[in-house]
PDB file of C-alpha atoms and ligand atoms in Angstrom:
ATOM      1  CA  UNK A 206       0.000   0.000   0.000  1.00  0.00           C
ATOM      2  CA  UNK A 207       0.733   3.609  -0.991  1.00  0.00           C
ATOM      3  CA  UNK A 208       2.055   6.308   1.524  1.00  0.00           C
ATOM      4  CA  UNK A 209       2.769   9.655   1.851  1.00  0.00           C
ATOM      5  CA  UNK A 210       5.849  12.217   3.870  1.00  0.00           C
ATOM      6  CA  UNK A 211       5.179  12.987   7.338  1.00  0.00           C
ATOM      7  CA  UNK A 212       2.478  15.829   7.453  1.00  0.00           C
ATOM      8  CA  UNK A 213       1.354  14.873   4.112  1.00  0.00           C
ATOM      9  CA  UNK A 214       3.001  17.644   2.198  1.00  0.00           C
ATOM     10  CA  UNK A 215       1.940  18.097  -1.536  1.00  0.00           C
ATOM     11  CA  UNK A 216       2.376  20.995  -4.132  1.00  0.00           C
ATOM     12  CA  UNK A 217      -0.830  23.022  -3.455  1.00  0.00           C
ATOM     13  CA  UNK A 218      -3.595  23.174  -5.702  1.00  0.00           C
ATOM     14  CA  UNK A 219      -2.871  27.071  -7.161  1.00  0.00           C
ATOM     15  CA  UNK A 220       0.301  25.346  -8.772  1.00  0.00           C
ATOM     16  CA  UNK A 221      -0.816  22.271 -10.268  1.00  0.00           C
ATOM     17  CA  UNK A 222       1.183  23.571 -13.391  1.00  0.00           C
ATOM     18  CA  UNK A 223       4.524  23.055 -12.095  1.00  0.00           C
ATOM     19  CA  UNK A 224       7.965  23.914 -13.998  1.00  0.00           C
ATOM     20  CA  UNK A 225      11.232  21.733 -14.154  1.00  0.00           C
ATOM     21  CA  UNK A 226      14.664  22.718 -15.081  1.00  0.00           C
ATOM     22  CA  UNK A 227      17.826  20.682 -15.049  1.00  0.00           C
ATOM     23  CA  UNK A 228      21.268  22.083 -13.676  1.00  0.00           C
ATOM     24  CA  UNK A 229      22.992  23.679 -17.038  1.00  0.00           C
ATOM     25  CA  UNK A 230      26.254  22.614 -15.348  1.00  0.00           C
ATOM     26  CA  UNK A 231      25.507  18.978 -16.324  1.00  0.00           C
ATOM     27  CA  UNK A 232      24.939  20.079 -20.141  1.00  0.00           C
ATOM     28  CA  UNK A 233      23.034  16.714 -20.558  1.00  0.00           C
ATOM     29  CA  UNK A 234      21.394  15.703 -24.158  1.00  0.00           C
ATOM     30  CA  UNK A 235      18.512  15.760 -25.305  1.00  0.00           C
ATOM     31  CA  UNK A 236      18.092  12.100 -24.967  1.00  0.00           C
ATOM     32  CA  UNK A 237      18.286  12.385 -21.281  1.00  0.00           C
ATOM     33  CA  UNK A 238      16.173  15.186 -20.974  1.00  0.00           C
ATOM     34  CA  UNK A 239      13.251  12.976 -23.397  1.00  0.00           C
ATOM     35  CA  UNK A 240      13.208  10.323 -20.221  1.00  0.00           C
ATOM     36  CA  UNK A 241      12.431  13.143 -17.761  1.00  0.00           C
ATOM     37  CA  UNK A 242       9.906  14.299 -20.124  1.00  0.00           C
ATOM     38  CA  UNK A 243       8.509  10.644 -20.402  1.00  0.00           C
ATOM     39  CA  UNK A 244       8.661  10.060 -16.905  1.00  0.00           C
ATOM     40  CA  UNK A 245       6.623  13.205 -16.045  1.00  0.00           C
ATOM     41  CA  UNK A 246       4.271  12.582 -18.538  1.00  0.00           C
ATOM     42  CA  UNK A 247       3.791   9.366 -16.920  1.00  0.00           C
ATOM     43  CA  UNK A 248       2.353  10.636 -13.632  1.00  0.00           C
ATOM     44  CA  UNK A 249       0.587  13.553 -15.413  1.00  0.00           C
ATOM     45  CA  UNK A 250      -1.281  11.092 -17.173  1.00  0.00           C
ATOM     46  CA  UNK A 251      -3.196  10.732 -14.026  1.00  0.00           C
ATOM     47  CA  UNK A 252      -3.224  13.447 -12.101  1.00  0.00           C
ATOM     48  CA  UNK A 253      -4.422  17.073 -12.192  1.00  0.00           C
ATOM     49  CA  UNK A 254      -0.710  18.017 -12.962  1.00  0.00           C
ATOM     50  CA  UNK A 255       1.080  19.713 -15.693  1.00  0.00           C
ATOM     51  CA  UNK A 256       4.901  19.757 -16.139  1.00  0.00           C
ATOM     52  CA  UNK A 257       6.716  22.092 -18.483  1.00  0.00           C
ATOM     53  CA  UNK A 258      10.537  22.032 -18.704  1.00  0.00           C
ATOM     54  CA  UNK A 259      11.772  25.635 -18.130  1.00  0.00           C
ATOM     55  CA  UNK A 260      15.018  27.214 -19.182  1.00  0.00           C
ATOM     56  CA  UNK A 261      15.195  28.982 -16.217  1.00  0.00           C
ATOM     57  CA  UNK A 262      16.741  26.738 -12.994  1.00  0.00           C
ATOM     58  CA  UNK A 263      16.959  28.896 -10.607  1.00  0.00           C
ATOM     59  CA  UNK A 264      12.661  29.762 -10.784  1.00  0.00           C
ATOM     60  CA  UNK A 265      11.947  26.474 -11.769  1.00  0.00           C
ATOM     61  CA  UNK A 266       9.769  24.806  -8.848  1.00  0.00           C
ATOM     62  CA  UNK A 267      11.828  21.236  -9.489  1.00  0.00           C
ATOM     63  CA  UNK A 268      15.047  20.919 -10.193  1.00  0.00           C
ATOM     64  CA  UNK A 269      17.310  18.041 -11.360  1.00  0.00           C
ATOM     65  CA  UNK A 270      20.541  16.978 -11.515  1.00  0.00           C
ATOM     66  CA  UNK A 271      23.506  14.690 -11.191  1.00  0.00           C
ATOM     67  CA  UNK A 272      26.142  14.739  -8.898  1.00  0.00           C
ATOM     68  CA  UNK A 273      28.731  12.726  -7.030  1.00  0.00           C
ATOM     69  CA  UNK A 274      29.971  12.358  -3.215  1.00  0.00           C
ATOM     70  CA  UNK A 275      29.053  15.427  -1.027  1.00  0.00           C
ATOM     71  CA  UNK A 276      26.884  18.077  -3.296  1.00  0.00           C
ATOM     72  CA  UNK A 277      26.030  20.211  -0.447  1.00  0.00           C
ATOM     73  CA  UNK A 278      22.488  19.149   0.644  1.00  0.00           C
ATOM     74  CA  UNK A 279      23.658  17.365   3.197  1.00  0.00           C
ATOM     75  CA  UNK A 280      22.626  13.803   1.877  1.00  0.00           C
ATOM     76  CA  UNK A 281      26.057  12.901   0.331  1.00  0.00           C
ATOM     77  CA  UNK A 282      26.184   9.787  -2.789  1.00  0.00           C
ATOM     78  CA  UNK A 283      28.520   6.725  -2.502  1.00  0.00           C
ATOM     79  CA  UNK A 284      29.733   6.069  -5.857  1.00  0.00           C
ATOM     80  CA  UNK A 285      28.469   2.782  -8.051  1.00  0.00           C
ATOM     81  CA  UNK A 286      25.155   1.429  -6.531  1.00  0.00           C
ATOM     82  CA  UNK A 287      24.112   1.767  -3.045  1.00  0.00           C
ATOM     83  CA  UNK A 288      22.198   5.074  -3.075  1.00  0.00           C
ATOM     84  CA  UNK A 289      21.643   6.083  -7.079  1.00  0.00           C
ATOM     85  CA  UNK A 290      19.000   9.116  -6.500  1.00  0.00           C
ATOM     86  CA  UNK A 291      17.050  11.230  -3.794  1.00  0.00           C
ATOM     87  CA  UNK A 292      14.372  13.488  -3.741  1.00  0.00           C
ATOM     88  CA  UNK A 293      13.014  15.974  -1.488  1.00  0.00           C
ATOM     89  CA  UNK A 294       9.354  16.619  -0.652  1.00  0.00           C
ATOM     90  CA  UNK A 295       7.425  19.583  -1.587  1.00  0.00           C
ATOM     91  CA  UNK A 296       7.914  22.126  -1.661  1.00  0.00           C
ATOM     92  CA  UNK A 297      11.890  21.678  -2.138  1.00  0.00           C
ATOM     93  CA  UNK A 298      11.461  20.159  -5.332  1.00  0.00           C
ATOM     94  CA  UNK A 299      14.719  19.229  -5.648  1.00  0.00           C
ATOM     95  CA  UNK A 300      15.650  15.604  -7.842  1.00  0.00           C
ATOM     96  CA  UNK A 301      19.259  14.605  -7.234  1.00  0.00           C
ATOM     97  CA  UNK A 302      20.746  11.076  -9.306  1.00  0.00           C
ATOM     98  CA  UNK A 303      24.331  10.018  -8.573  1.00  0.00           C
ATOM     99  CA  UNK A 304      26.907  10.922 -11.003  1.00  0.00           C
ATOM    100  CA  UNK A 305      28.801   7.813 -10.147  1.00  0.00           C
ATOM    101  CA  UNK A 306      26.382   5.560 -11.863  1.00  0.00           C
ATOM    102  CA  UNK A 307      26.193   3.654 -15.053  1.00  0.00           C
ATOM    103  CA  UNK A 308      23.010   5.351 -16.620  1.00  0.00           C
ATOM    104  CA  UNK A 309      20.819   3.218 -19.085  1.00  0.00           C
ATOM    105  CA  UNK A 310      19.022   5.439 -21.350  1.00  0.00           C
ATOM    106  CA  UNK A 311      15.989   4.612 -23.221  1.00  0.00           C
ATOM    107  CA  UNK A 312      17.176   1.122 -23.897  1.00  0.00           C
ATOM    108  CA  UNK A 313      14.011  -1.056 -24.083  1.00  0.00           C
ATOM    109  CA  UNK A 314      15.908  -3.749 -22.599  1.00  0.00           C
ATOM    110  CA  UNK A 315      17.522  -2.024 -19.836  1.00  0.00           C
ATOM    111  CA  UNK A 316      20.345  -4.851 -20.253  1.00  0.00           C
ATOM    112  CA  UNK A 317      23.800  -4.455 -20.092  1.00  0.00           C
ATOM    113  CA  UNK A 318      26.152  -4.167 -17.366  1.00  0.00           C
ATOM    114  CA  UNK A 319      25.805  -5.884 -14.215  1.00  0.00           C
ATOM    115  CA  UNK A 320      25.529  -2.243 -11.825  1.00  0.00           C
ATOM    116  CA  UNK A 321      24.015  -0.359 -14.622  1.00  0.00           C
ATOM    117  CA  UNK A 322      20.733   1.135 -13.782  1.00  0.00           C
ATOM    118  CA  UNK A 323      17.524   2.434 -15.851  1.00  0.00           C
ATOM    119  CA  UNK A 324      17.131   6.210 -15.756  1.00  0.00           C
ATOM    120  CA  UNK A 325      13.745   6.002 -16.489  1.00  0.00           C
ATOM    121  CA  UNK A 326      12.501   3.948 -13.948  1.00  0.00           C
ATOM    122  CA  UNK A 327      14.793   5.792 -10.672  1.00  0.00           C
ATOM    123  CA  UNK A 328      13.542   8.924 -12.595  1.00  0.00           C
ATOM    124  CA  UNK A 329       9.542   7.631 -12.416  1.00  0.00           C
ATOM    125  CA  UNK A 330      10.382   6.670  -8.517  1.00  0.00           C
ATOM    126  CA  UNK A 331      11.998  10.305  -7.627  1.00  0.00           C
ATOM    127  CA  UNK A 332       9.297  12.124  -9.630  1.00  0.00           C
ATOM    128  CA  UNK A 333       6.991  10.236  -6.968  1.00  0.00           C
ATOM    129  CA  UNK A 334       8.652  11.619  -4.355  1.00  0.00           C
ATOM    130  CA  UNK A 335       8.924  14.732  -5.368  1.00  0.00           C
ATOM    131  CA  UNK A 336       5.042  15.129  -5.687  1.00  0.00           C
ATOM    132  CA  UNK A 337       4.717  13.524  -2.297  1.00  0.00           C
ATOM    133  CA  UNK A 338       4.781   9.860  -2.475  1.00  0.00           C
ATOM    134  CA  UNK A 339       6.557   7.661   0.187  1.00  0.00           C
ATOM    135  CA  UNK A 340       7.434   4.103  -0.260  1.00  0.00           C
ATOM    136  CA  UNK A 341       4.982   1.295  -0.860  1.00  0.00           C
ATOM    137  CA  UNK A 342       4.778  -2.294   0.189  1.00  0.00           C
ATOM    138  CA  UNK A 343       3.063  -3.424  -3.168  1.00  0.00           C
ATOM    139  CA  UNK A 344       5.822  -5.076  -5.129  1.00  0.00           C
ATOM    140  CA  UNK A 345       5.043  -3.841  -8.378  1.00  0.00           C
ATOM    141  CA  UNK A 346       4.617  -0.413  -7.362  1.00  0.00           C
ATOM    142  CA  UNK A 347       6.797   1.975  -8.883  1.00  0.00           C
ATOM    143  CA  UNK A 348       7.115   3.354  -5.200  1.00  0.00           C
ATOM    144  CA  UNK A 349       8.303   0.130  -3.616  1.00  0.00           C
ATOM    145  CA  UNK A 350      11.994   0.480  -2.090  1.00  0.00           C
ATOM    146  CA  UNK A 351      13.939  -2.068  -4.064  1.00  0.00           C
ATOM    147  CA  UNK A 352      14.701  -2.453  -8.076  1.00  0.00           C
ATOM    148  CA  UNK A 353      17.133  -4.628  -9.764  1.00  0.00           C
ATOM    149  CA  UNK A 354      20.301  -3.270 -11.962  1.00  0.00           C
ATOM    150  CA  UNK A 355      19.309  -3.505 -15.196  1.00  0.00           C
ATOM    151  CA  UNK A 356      15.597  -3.766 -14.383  1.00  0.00           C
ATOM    152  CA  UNK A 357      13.450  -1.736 -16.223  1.00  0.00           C
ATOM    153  CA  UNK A 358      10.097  -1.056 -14.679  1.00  0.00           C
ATOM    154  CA  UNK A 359       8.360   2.628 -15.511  1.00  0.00           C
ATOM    155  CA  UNK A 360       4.837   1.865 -15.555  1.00  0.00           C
ATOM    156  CA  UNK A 361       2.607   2.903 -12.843  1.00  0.00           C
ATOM    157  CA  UNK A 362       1.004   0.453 -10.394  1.00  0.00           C
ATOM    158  CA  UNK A 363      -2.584   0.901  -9.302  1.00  0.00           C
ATOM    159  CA  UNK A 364      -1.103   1.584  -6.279  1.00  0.00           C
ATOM    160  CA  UNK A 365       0.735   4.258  -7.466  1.00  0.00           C
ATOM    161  CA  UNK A 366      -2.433   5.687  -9.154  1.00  0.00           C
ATOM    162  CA  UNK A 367      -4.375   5.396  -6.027  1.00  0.00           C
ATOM    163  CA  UNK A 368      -2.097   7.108  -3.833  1.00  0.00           C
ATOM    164  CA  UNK A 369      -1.129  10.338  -6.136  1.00  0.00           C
ATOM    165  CA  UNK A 370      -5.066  10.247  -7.006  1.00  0.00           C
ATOM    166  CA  UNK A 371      -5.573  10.666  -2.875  1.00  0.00           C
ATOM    167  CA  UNK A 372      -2.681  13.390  -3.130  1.00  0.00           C
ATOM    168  CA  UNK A 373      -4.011  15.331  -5.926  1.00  0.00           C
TER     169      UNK A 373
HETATM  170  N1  TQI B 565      17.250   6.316  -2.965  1.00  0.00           N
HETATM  171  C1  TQI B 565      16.268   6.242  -1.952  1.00  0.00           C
HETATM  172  C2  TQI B 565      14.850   6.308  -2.593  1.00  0.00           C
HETATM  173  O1  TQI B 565      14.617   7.175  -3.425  1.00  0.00           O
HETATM  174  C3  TQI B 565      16.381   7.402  -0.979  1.00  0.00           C
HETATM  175  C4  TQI B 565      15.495   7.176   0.193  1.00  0.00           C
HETATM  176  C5  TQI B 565      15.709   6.301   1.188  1.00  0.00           C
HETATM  177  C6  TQI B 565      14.243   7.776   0.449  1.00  0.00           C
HETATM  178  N2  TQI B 565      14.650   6.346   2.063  1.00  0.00           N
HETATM  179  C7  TQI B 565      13.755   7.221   1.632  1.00  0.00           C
HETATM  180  C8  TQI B 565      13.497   8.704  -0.220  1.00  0.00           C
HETATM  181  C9  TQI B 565      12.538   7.572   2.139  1.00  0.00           C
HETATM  182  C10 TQI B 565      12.279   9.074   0.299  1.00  0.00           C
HETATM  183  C11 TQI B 565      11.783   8.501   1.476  1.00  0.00           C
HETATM  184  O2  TQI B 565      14.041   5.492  -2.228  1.00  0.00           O
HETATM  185  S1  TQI B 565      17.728   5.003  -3.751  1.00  0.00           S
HETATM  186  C12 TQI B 565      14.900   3.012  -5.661  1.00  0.00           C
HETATM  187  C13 TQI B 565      14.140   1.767  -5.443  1.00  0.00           C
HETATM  188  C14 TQI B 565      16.512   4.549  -4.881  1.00  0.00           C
HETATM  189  C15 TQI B 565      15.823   3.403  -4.725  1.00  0.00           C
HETATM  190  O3  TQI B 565      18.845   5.428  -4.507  1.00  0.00           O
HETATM  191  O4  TQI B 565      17.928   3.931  -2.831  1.00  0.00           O
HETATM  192  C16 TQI B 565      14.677   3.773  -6.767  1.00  0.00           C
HETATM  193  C17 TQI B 565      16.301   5.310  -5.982  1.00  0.00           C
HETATM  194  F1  TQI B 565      12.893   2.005  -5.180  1.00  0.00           F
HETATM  195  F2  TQI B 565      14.135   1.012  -6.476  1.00  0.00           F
HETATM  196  F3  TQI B 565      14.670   1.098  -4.494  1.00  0.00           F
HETATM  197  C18 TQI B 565      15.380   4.951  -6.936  1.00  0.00           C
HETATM  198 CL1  TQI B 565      13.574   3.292  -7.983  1.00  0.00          CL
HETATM  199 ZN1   ZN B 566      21.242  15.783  -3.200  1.00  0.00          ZN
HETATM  200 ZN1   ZN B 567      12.210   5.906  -2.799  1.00  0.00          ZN
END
């Protein structure tokens, strides 16, 4: 089952038509950028929510980027595997994936090295935490708190829908 952050924060209902931007220090391709835009698209799909990428990172209300060790938010990476992404609660809006990992990118079989990871799917995961989703104990929930390297899996659970549908 679905749950939600302590207090049960959420981005409040005059901003449904939130902005993202990604850290122009990364200078990431367009290809990356397409499975952010897929992976919002996939919770928009069923919520009240609109996400537009913005040039702008410093307005935008999420922001996302990649970085390695200590990146000054206090929640530092570890290099290959162990933590591979974090995401803060609204209204921080902030989407951070480790620099340190191998990144699979729109590969429909997500195969590959053995520590390699799917952007999409980490990306689907944070996305639900950043609109206020905690973990879930439904296994093929996009919100439960394990995935395999080189497992693919971006599609929403009904549990998933349930519990942003409660949110929003
Ligand atoms: N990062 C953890 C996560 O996003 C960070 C975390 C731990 C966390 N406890 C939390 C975030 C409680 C919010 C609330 O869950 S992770 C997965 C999954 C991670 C894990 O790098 O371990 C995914 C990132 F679910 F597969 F285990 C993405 Cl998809
Ligand atoms: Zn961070
Ligand atoms: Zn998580």
């Amino acid at each position: 089952h679905y749950s939600f952050f302590p207090g049960r924060p959420r981005w409040p209902s005059w901003k449904q038509n939130l902005t993202y931007a990604f850290d122009p220090r990364n200078q990431l391709s367009d290809d990356v950028k397409r499975v952010f835009a897929n992976a919002f698209s996939r919770w928009s799909e069923w919520t009240p929510l609109t996400f537009n990428e913005s040039s702008n990172y410093f307005t935008a209300d999420l922001r996302i980027g990649f970085y390695a060790g200590d990146h000054g938010d206090g929640e530092e990476f570890d290099g290959v595997l162990g933590t591979l992404a974090h995401a803060f609660a609204p209204p921080r809006g902030l989407l951070h994936l480790d620099s340190d990992e191998t990144w699979i990118i729109n590969d429909a079989l997500a195969s590959g090295s053995a520590t390699a990871m799917d952007l999409e799917s980490v990306a689907v995961h944070e996305i639900g935490h950043l609109l206020g989703l905690g973990h879930s104990s439904v296994e093929d929930a996009i919100m439960f708190p394990t995935i395999s390297s080189g497992l693919r899996k971006v599609e929403l659970a009904r549990d998933d829908v349930e519990g942003i549908q409660e949110l929003y």
